[in-house]
PDB file of C-alpha atoms in Angstrom:
ATOM      1  CA  MET T  68     -16.498  43.362  91.315  1.00 47.00           C
ATOM      2  CA  LYS T  69     -16.791  47.183  90.489  1.00 43.00           C
ATOM      3  CA  ARG T  70     -19.296  46.451  87.763  1.00 45.00           C
ATOM      4  CA  ILE T  71     -21.424  44.801  90.224  1.00 41.00           C
ATOM      5  CA  LEU T  72     -21.278  47.239  93.015  1.00 40.00           C
ATOM      6  CA  LEU T  73     -22.157  49.972  90.177  1.00 39.00           C
ATOM      7  CA  PHE T  74     -25.012  47.749  88.897  1.00 37.00           C
ATOM      8  CA  LEU T  75     -26.355  47.341  92.427  1.00 35.00           C
ATOM      9  CA  PHE T  76     -26.060  50.835  93.232  1.00 37.00           C
ATOM     10  CA  LEU T  77     -28.058  51.767  90.096  1.00 38.00           C
ATOM     11  CA  ILE T  78     -30.713  49.317  90.795  1.00 37.00           C
ATOM     12  CA  TYR T  79     -30.882  50.957  94.385  1.00 38.00           C
ATOM     13  CA  SER T  80     -31.223  54.617  93.117  1.00 40.00           C
ATOM     14  CA  PHE T  81     -33.970  53.611  90.602  1.00 41.00           C
ATOM     15  CA  ASN T  82     -35.764  51.991  93.232  1.00 43.00           C
ATOM     16  CA  ALA T  83     -35.254  54.531  95.634  1.00 41.00           C
ATOM     17  CA  VAL T  84     -37.476  57.096  93.372  1.00 42.00           C
ATOM     18  CA  TYR T  85     -40.270  54.591  93.321  1.00 44.00           C
ATOM     19  CA  ALA T  86     -40.374  53.176  96.955  1.00 54.00           C
ATOM     20  CA  GLN T  87     -40.970  56.436  98.728  1.00 73.00           C
ATOM     21  CA  LYS T  88     -42.184  56.102 102.297  1.00 82.00           C
ATOM     22  CA  THR T  89     -45.796  56.547 103.067  1.00 90.00           C
ATOM     23  CA  PRO T  90     -46.110  58.567 106.203  1.00 95.00           C
ATOM     24  CA  VAL T  91     -48.384  57.279 108.834  1.00 97.00           C
ATOM     25  CA  VAL T  92     -50.533  59.747 110.661  1.00 98.00           C
ATOM     26  CA  GLY T  93     -52.684  59.182 113.626  1.00 98.00           C
ATOM     27  CA  ILE T  94     -55.845  61.353 114.091  1.00 98.00           C
ATOM     28  CA  MET T  95     -56.803  61.499 117.647  1.00 98.00           C
ATOM     29  CA  GLU T  96     -60.298  61.663 118.584  1.00 97.00           C
ATOM     30  CA  PHE T  97     -61.690  65.185 117.933  1.00 98.00           C
ATOM     31  CA  GLU T  98     -62.295  66.931 121.418  1.00 98.00           C
ATOM     32  CA  SER T  99     -65.138  69.511 122.136  1.00 97.00           C
ATOM     33  CA  GLY T 100     -64.375  72.842 122.893  1.00 97.00           C
ATOM     34  CA  GLY T 101     -68.186  73.723 123.616  1.00 96.00           C
ATOM     35  CA  GLY T 102     -71.218  74.799 121.427  1.00 96.00           C
ATOM     36  CA  VAL T 103     -71.123  72.051 118.834  1.00 96.00           C
ATOM     37  CA  SER T 104     -72.977  68.740 119.477  1.00 97.00           C
ATOM     38  CA  SER T 105     -71.036  65.365 119.496  1.00 96.00           C
ATOM     39  CA  ALA T 106     -72.880  64.092 116.467  1.00 97.00           C
ATOM     40  CA  ASP T 107     -71.553  67.214 114.581  1.00 97.00           C
ATOM     41  CA  ILE T 108     -67.990  66.535 115.769  1.00 97.00           C
ATOM     42  CA  GLY T 109     -68.097  62.917 114.858  1.00 97.00           C
ATOM     43  CA  ASN T 110     -69.448  63.976 111.263  1.00 97.00           C
ATOM     44  CA  ILE T 111     -66.604  66.276 110.960  1.00 97.00           C
ATOM     45  CA  SER T 112     -63.841  63.796 111.951  1.00 97.00           C
ATOM     46  CA  GLY T 113     -65.230  61.091 109.530  1.00 97.00           C
ATOM     47  CA  GLN T 114     -65.162  63.539 106.864  1.00 97.00           C
ATOM     48  CA  VAL T 115     -61.418  64.656 107.791  1.00 97.00           C
ATOM     49  CA  ILE T 116     -60.506  60.966 107.852  1.00 97.00           C
ATOM     50  CA  SER T 117     -62.229  60.232 104.546  1.00 94.00           C
ATOM     51  CA  GLU T 118     -60.639  63.032 102.781  1.00 93.00           C
ATOM     52  CA  LEU T 119     -57.155  62.375 104.010  1.00 94.00           C
ATOM     53  CA  ASN T 120     -57.558  58.343 103.099  1.00 92.00           C
ATOM     54  CA  SER T 121     -58.676  59.386  99.498  1.00 87.00           C
ATOM     55  CA  TRP T 122     -55.364  61.050  98.727  1.00 86.00           C
ATOM     56  CA  GLY T 123     -53.421  57.881  98.553  1.00 82.00           C
ATOM     57  CA  THR T 124     -50.230  59.297  99.790  1.00 88.00           C
ATOM     58  CA  LEU T 125     -50.919  58.983 103.681  1.00 92.00           C
ATOM     59  CA  SER T 126     -51.669  55.778 105.738  1.00 95.00           C
ATOM     60  CA  ILE T 127     -54.113  57.216 108.219  1.00 97.00           C
ATOM     61  CA  VAL T 128     -54.760  55.363 111.701  1.00 97.00           C
ATOM     62  CA  ARG T 129     -57.253  56.350 114.420  1.00 96.00           C
ATOM     63  CA  GLY T 130     -55.181  57.286 117.633  1.00 96.00           C
ATOM     64  CA  SER T 131     -51.620  57.452 118.052  1.00 96.00           C
ATOM     65  CA  GLU T 132     -50.298  53.878 118.022  1.00 96.00           C
ATOM     66  CA  GLY T 133     -47.720  53.314 115.224  1.00 96.00           C
ATOM     67  CA  ALA T 134     -47.897  56.723 113.925  1.00 98.00           C
ATOM     68  CA  ALA T 135     -45.408  59.088 112.880  1.00 97.00           C
ATOM     69  CA  TYR T 136     -47.296  62.096 113.230  1.00 98.00           C
ATOM     70  CA  VAL T 137     -50.110  62.899 115.158  1.00 98.00           C
ATOM     71  CA  VAL T 138     -52.888  65.416 114.750  1.00 98.00           C
ATOM     72  CA  ARG T 139     -55.004  66.540 117.826  1.00 98.00           C
ATOM     73  CA  VAL T 140     -58.372  68.790 116.698  1.00 98.00           C
ATOM     74  CA  ILE T 141     -60.644  70.734 119.041  1.00 98.00           C
ATOM     75  CA  VAL T 142     -64.191  71.756 117.618  1.00 98.00           C
ATOM     76  CA  SER T 143     -65.968  74.588 118.840  1.00 98.00           C
ATOM     77  CA  ARG T 144     -68.381  77.618 118.324  1.00 97.00           C
ATOM     78  CA  GLN T 145     -66.921  81.000 118.848  1.00 96.00           C
ATOM     79  CA  GLY T 146     -69.465  83.685 118.391  1.00 95.00           C
ATOM     80  CA  ASN T 147     -71.139  82.980 115.006  1.00 96.00           C
ATOM     81  CA  LEU T 148     -68.531  80.454 113.819  1.00 97.00           C
ATOM     82  CA  VAL T 149     -67.731  76.865 114.033  1.00 98.00           C
ATOM     83  CA  VAL T 150     -64.080  76.791 114.755  1.00 98.00           C
ATOM     84  CA  LEU T 151     -61.441  73.866 113.962  1.00 98.00           C
ATOM     85  CA  GLU T 152     -58.212  74.011 115.669  1.00 98.00           C
ATOM     86  CA  ALA T 153     -55.682  71.579 115.186  1.00 98.00           C
ATOM     87  CA  LYS T 154     -52.008  70.455 116.138  1.00 98.00           C
ATOM     88  CA  THR T 155     -49.660  68.359 114.331  1.00 98.00           C
ATOM     89  CA  THR T 156     -46.664  66.810 116.210  1.00 98.00           C
ATOM     90  CA  ASP T 157     -43.947  64.511 115.394  1.00 97.00           C
ATOM     91  CA  ALA T 158     -44.895  61.324 117.263  1.00 97.00           C
ATOM     92  CA  GLY T 159     -41.183  60.280 118.041  1.00 96.00           C
ATOM     93  CA  THR T 160     -39.851  63.764 119.134  1.00 97.00           C
ATOM     94  CA  GLN T 161     -43.183  65.311 120.174  1.00 96.00           C
ATOM     95  CA  LYS T 162     -42.160  68.383 118.373  1.00 97.00           C
ATOM     96  CA  LEU T 163     -44.876  70.450 117.226  1.00 98.00           C
ATOM     97  CA  LEU T 164     -44.853  70.934 113.722  1.00 96.00           C
ATOM     98  CA  ASN T 165     -47.841  73.345 112.841  1.00 94.00           C
ATOM     99  CA  GLU T 166     -50.893  74.834 114.337  1.00 97.00           C
ATOM    100  CA  SER T 167     -53.685  75.331 111.863  1.00 96.00           C
ATOM    101  CA  ARG T 168     -57.273  76.713 112.009  1.00 97.00           C
ATOM    102  CA  GLU T 169     -60.696  76.482 109.941  1.00 97.00           C
ATOM    103  CA  THR T 170     -63.582  78.596 110.503  1.00 97.00           C
ATOM    104  CA  ALA T 171     -66.989  78.138 108.970  1.00 97.00           C
ATOM    105  CA  ALA T 172     -70.671  79.709 109.796  1.00 97.00           C
ATOM    106  CA  SER T 173     -71.775  76.192 110.066  1.00 96.00           C
ATOM    107  CA  VAL T 174     -70.555  72.544 110.054  1.00 96.00           C
ATOM    108  CA  LYS T 175     -72.083  72.179 106.434  1.00 95.00           C
ATOM    109  CA  GLU T 176     -69.669  75.205 105.167  1.00 97.00           C
ATOM    110  CA  ILE T 177     -66.415  73.695 106.888  1.00 97.00           C
ATOM    111  CA  ASN T 178     -63.815  73.331 103.819  1.00 95.00           C
ATOM    112  CA  ILE T 179     -62.446  69.853 104.698  1.00 95.00           C
ATOM    113  CA  ILE T 180     -60.372  69.846 101.980  1.00 90.00           C
ATOM    114  CA  SER T 181     -58.552  73.176 103.216  1.00 91.00           C
ATOM    115  CA  PHE T 182     -58.365  72.068 106.716  1.00 95.00           C
ATOM    116  CA  CYS T 183     -56.775  68.723 105.567  1.00 94.00           C
ATOM    117  CA  GLY T 184     -53.996  70.550 103.830  1.00 90.00           C
ATOM    118  CA  LYS T 185     -53.478  72.650 106.686  1.00 93.00           C
ATOM    119  CA  ILE T 186     -52.946  69.812 109.229  1.00 96.00           C
ATOM    120  CA  THR T 187     -50.826  67.992 106.895  1.00 93.00           C
ATOM    121  CA  GLU T 188     -48.627  70.911 105.684  1.00 89.00           C
ATOM    122  CA  LYS T 189     -45.338  69.788 107.485  1.00 91.00           C
ATOM    123  CA  VAL T 190     -45.800  65.995 106.960  1.00 93.00           C
ATOM    124  CA  PRO T 191     -43.533  64.892 104.076  1.00 89.00           C
ATOM    125  CA  LEU T 192     -46.010  63.516 101.607  1.00 88.00           C
ATOM    126  CA  PRO T 193     -44.305  61.165  99.046  1.00 90.00           C
ATOM    127  CA  ASN T 194     -43.475  63.099  95.618  1.00 93.00           C
ATOM    128  CA  TYR T 195     -44.149  60.739  92.639  1.00 93.00           C
ATOM    129  CA  LEU T 196     -42.871  63.347  90.390  1.00 96.00           C
ATOM    130  CA  LEU T 197     -39.342  62.936  91.258  1.00 96.00           C
ATOM    131  CA  GLY T 198     -37.047  61.616  88.520  1.00 97.00           C
ATOM    132  CA  ILE T 199     -36.432  62.082  84.743  1.00 98.00           C
ATOM    133  CA  TRP T 200     -39.504  62.089  82.394  1.00 98.00           C
ATOM    134  CA  GLN T 201     -39.622  62.099  78.812  1.00 98.00           C
ATOM    135  CA  ALA T 202     -42.540  63.064  76.194  1.00 98.00           C
ATOM    136  CA  THR T 203     -42.336  62.298  72.577  1.00 97.00           C
ATOM    137  CA  LEU T 204     -44.745  63.700  69.700  1.00 94.00           C
ATOM    138  CA  ASN T 205     -44.120  61.949  66.388  1.00 91.00           C
ATOM    139  CA  MET T 206     -44.280  64.575  63.761  1.00 87.00           C
ATOM    140  CA  PRO T 207     -43.943  63.846  59.958  1.00 82.00           C
ATOM    141  CA  ASP T 208     -40.395  65.167  59.827  1.00 84.00           C
ATOM    142  CA  GLY T 209     -39.143  63.155  62.949  1.00 89.00           C
ATOM    143  CA  PRO T 210     -40.003  63.248  66.693  1.00 94.00           C
ATOM    144  CA  VAL T 211     -40.255  66.225  68.937  1.00 95.00           C
ATOM    145  CA  VAL T 212     -38.902  65.375  72.496  1.00 97.00           C
ATOM    146  CA  CYS T 213     -38.980  66.789  75.790  1.00 98.00           C
ATOM    147  CA  ILE T 214     -36.824  65.411  78.563  1.00 98.00           C
ATOM    148  CA  MET T 215     -37.096  67.129  82.229  1.00 98.00           C
ATOM    149  CA  GLU T 216     -35.779  66.062  85.442  1.00 98.00           C
ATOM    150  CA  PHE T 217     -37.721  67.176  88.710  1.00 98.00           C
ATOM    151  CA  LYS T 218     -35.545  67.138  91.794  1.00 97.00           C
ATOM    152  CA  SER T 219     -36.474  67.165  95.340  1.00 93.00           C
ATOM    153  CA  ASP T 220     -35.704  70.680  95.950  1.00 94.00           C
ATOM    154  CA  ARG T 221     -38.371  71.584  93.561  1.00 95.00           C
ATOM    155  CA  THR T 222     -36.242  72.486  90.815  1.00 98.00           C
ATOM    156  CA  VAL T 223     -36.267  71.528  87.277  1.00 98.00           C
ATOM    157  CA  ARG T 224     -33.203  70.480  85.005  1.00 98.00           C
ATOM    158  CA  VAL T 225     -34.573  70.649  81.224  1.00 98.00           C
ATOM    159  CA  GLU T 226     -32.226  68.188  79.280  1.00 98.00           C
ATOM    160  CA  ARG T 227     -34.284  68.672  76.226  1.00 98.00           C
ATOM    161  CA  TYR T 228     -37.092  70.571  75.046  1.00 98.00           C
ATOM    162  CA  ASP T 229     -37.824  70.456  71.601  1.00 97.00           C
ATOM    163  CA  THR T 230     -39.875  73.359  69.635  1.00 96.00           C
ATOM    164  CA  TRP T 231     -41.345  72.973  66.399  1.00 93.00           C
ATOM    165  CA  GLU T 232     -43.424  75.341  63.685  1.00 90.00           C
ATOM    166  CA  HIS T 233     -44.601  73.922  60.432  1.00 86.00           C
ATOM    167  CA  LYS T 234     -45.790  76.792  58.058  1.00 84.00           C
ATOM    168  CA  GLN T 235     -46.158  76.596  54.326  1.00 79.00           C
ATOM    169  CA  ASN T 236     -44.925  73.153  54.148  1.00 77.00           C
ATOM    170  CA  ASN T 237     -41.527  74.219  55.944  1.00 82.00           C
ATOM    171  CA  ALA T 238     -40.855  72.786  59.494  1.00 85.00           C
ATOM    172  CA  LEU T 239     -38.501  74.358  61.842  1.00 88.00           C
ATOM    173  CA  ARG T 240     -37.257  72.427  64.812  1.00 90.00           C
ATOM    174  CA  TYR T 241     -35.012  73.719  67.660  1.00 93.00           C
ATOM    175  CA  GLU T 242     -33.558  71.437  70.454  1.00 95.00           C
ATOM    176  CA  GLY T 243     -33.839  73.696  73.478  1.00 97.00           C
ATOM    177  CA  TYR T 244     -32.609  73.370  77.322  1.00 98.00           C
ATOM    178  CA  GLY T 245     -32.833  75.070  80.311  1.00 98.00           C
ATOM    179  CA  ASN T 246     -33.857  75.200  84.083  1.00 98.00           C
ATOM    180  CA  GLY T 247     -36.757  75.951  86.390  1.00 98.00           C
ATOM    181  CA  ALA T 248     -38.882  75.288  89.562  1.00 98.00           C
ATOM    182  CA  TYR T 249     -41.939  73.533  90.287  1.00 97.00           C
ATOM    183  CA  SER T 250     -44.665  72.861  93.034  1.00 94.00           C
ATOM    184  CA  TYR T 251     -46.281  69.440  93.716  1.00 92.00           C
ATOM    185  CA  ALA T 252     -49.360  68.893  95.602  1.00 86.00           C
ATOM    186  CA  GLY T 253     -50.053  65.262  95.668  1.00 83.00           C
ATOM    187  CA  TYR T 254     -52.951  65.741  98.122  1.00 74.00           C
ATOM    188  CA  MET T 255     -55.169  67.028  95.233  1.00 67.00           C
ATOM    189  CA  ASN T 256     -56.625  63.402  94.647  1.00 69.00           C
ATOM    190  CA  ARG T 257     -60.168  64.134  93.557  1.00 73.00           C
ATOM    191  CA  GLN T 258     -62.691  64.250  90.758  1.00 76.00           C
ATOM    192  CA  ILE T 259     -62.532  67.196  88.248  1.00 77.00           C
ATOM    193  CA  THR T 260     -64.667  67.921  85.299  1.00 81.00           C
ATOM    194  CA  ILE T 261     -62.825  67.627  81.904  1.00 78.00           C
ATOM    195  CA  ASN T 262     -64.882  68.125  78.653  1.00 79.00           C
ATOM    196  CA  ASN T 263     -67.980  67.299  80.559  1.00 81.00           C
ATOM    197  CA  GLN T 264     -66.377  64.122  81.937  1.00 84.00           C
ATOM    198  CA  GLN T 265     -65.332  63.083  85.381  1.00 84.00           C
ATOM    199  CA  VAL T 266     -61.660  62.650  85.961  1.00 85.00           C
ATOM    200  CA  ARG T 267     -59.942  61.179  89.079  1.00 85.00           C
ATOM    201  CA  ILE T 268     -56.673  63.303  89.337  1.00 90.00           C
ATOM    202  CA  ASP T 269     -53.514  62.237  91.438  1.00 89.00           C
ATOM    203  CA  ALA T 270     -51.961  65.409  92.002  1.00 90.00           C
ATOM    204  CA  THR T 271     -51.527  69.148  90.493  1.00 91.00           C
ATOM    205  CA  ILE T 272     -48.248  70.712  89.561  1.00 95.00           C
ATOM    206  CA  SER T 273     -47.215  74.207  88.524  1.00 96.00           C
ATOM    207  CA  VAL T 274     -44.099  74.429  86.563  1.00 98.00           C
ATOM    208  CA  HIS T 275     -42.027  77.563  85.609  1.00 98.00           C
ATOM    209  CA  LEU T 276     -39.470  76.825  83.028  1.00 98.00           C
ATOM    210  CA  SER T 277     -36.565  79.222  81.490  1.00 98.00           C
ATOM    211  CA  LEU T 278     -35.442  77.949  78.147  1.00 98.00           C
ATOM    212  CA  GLU T 279     -32.845  78.425  75.719  1.00 97.00           C
ATOM    213  CA  GLU T 280     -32.303  77.782  72.000  1.00 95.00           C
ATOM    214  CA  THR T 281     -36.216  77.421  71.320  1.00 95.00           C
ATOM    215  CA  LEU T 282     -38.717  79.449  69.251  1.00 91.00           C
ATOM    216  CA  PRO T 283     -39.060  82.727  70.836  1.00 91.00           C
ATOM    217  CA  GLU T 284     -42.664  81.934  72.183  1.00 89.00           C
ATOM    218  CA  GLN T 285     -41.265  79.120  74.294  1.00 92.00           C
ATOM    219  CA  THR T 286     -38.116  80.722  75.958  1.00 95.00           C
ATOM    220  CA  SER T 287     -40.403  81.109  79.223  1.00 96.00           C
ATOM    221  CA  VAL T 288     -42.848  78.517  79.902  1.00 97.00           C
ATOM    222  CA  ASN T 289     -45.242  78.773  82.929  1.00 97.00           C
ATOM    223  CA  ARG T 290     -48.061  76.404  83.702  1.00 96.00           C
ATOM    224  CA  ALA T 291     -50.186  76.739  86.778  1.00 95.00           C
ATOM    225  CA  GLY T 292     -52.652  74.172  88.160  1.00 93.00           C
ATOM    226  CA  LEU T 293     -51.944  71.430  85.938  1.00 95.00           C
ATOM    227  CA  SER T 294     -53.827  68.118  86.993  1.00 94.00           C
ATOM    228  CA  ILE T 295     -51.980  64.897  86.297  1.00 95.00           C
ATOM    229  CA  VAL T 296     -53.290  61.274  86.505  1.00 93.00           C
ATOM    230  CA  PHE T 297     -50.480  58.507  86.966  1.00 94.00           C
ATOM    231  CA  ASN T 298     -50.707  55.075  85.942  1.00 93.00           C
ATOM    232  CA  GLY T 299     -50.656  51.948  88.205  1.00 88.00           C
ATOM    233  CA  ASP T 300     -47.023  51.800  88.916  1.00 91.00           C
ATOM    234  CA  ARG T 301     -46.523  55.632  88.550  1.00 92.00           C
ATOM    235  CA  SER T 302     -43.876  55.017  85.666  1.00 96.00           C
ATOM    236  CA  ALA T 303     -46.096  57.280  83.278  1.00 97.00           C
ATOM    237  CA  PHE T 304     -48.513  60.288  83.826  1.00 97.00           C
ATOM    238  CA  ASP T 305     -51.000  62.575  81.742  1.00 97.00           C
ATOM    239  CA  ILE T 306     -51.845  66.019  82.063  1.00 97.00           C
ATOM    240  CA  VAL T 307     -55.526  66.005  81.649  1.00 94.00           C
ATOM    241  CA  ASN T 308     -56.164  69.760  81.671  1.00 93.00           C
ATOM    242  CA  GLY T 309     -53.268  71.500  79.736  1.00 94.00           C
ATOM    243  CA  ILE T 310     -49.820  71.018  77.867  1.00 96.00           C
ATOM    244  CA  PHE T 311     -46.463  72.217  77.972  1.00 97.00           C
ATOM    245  CA  PRO T 312     -46.619  74.177  74.710  1.00 96.00           C
ATOM    246  CA  CYS T 313     -43.894  73.609  72.270  1.00 95.00           C
ATOM    247  CA  GLY T 314     -44.871  74.946  68.908  1.00 92.00           C
ATOM    248  CA  ASN T 315     -47.659  75.616  66.192  1.00 89.00           C
ATOM    249  CA  ASN T 316     -49.008  74.059  63.119  1.00 85.00           C
ATOM    250  CA  TYR T 317     -50.383  76.398  60.413  1.00 84.00           C
ATOM    251  CA  ASP T 318     -51.129  73.841  57.900  1.00 82.00           C
ATOM    252  CA  GLY T 319     -54.017  71.761  58.864  1.00 79.00           C
ATOM    253  CA  LEU T 320     -54.949  68.048  60.123  1.00 79.00           C
ATOM    254  CA  SER T 321     -52.733  66.426  57.580  1.00 75.00           C
ATOM    255  CA  VAL T 322     -49.819  67.506  59.759  1.00 78.00           C
ATOM    256  CA  TYR T 323     -50.934  67.453  63.174  1.00 79.00           C
ATOM    257  CA  PRO T 324     -54.482  67.150  64.595  1.00 81.00           C
ATOM    258  CA  SER T 325     -54.382  70.746  66.235  1.00 83.00           C
ATOM    259  CA  ALA T 326     -52.861  73.967  65.686  1.00 85.00           C
ATOM    260  CA  VAL T 327     -50.994  74.250  68.787  1.00 89.00           C
ATOM    261  CA  LEU T 328     -48.250  71.357  69.809  1.00 91.00           C
ATOM    262  CA  GLY T 329     -47.764  70.492  73.462  1.00 95.00           C
ATOM    263  CA  PHE T 330     -46.380  67.513  75.750  1.00 97.00           C
ATOM    264  CA  SER T 331     -49.065  66.066  77.858  1.00 97.00           C
ATOM    265  CA  HIS T 332     -47.916  62.252  78.227  1.00 98.00           C
ATOM    266  CA  PHE T 333     -44.785  61.637  79.972  1.00 98.00           C
ATOM    267  CA  THR T 334     -43.145  58.350  80.839  1.00 98.00           C
ATOM    268  CA  LYS T 335     -40.159  57.772  83.269  1.00 97.00           C
ATOM    269  CA  SER T 336     -36.974  57.146  81.678  1.00 89.00           C
ATOM    270  CA  ARG T 337     -34.727  56.749  84.668  1.00 79.00           C
TER     271      ARG T 337
END
């Protein structure tokens, strides 16, 4: 009986990481504060809803019915500026979560992405990075491995962080470990240009690690603005604009296809 309960607990814990709740956000009809046409207000509202829907981390409804969080926006012209003022509230408690403001010289110059980030700042977006992830580089003398756990308090537990160096037919490997912190922006779902190609990313992350038992240049690993792409069921991700560095190859393409080694493809291990 104890084994069955433990098995069920492990299944529940595993599924809890994957089955994160998607917040339902209600966007009320944008109000006019004067000086801006109804057509322009409708255009701004449409852009905001389209942007929020593109993230894939929110369920957007018009109005408040069924919403867990409600956003109210007033659009006005104040002097030479178009001003968007918003209030985001918890629909259940009516508690004000945050107030936000965006200004621009014209309707066309409004930073919709910035405004959407502000109005959802306190909405608990799902964090699909939670869990333990592993990356493996298969080198001629054996695998180089990274295992990191991204926790809900935005800290990182580094179970293993191998570093490797190949010089004059000699290979050095160290099995490092450590800890760190990270930030995760799951709303940064958009297209970016990588090597002259358009890539649709799912999020951006910044990670800062303090490591021990590594090569000297990897005792501190700091990577900001990394763009990641998840697979369909979010059991793997790729960094498309960078790496977590883990060593150097000084001996040509026969050993490794680049001079710098790094982890960029991760799969969820548990």
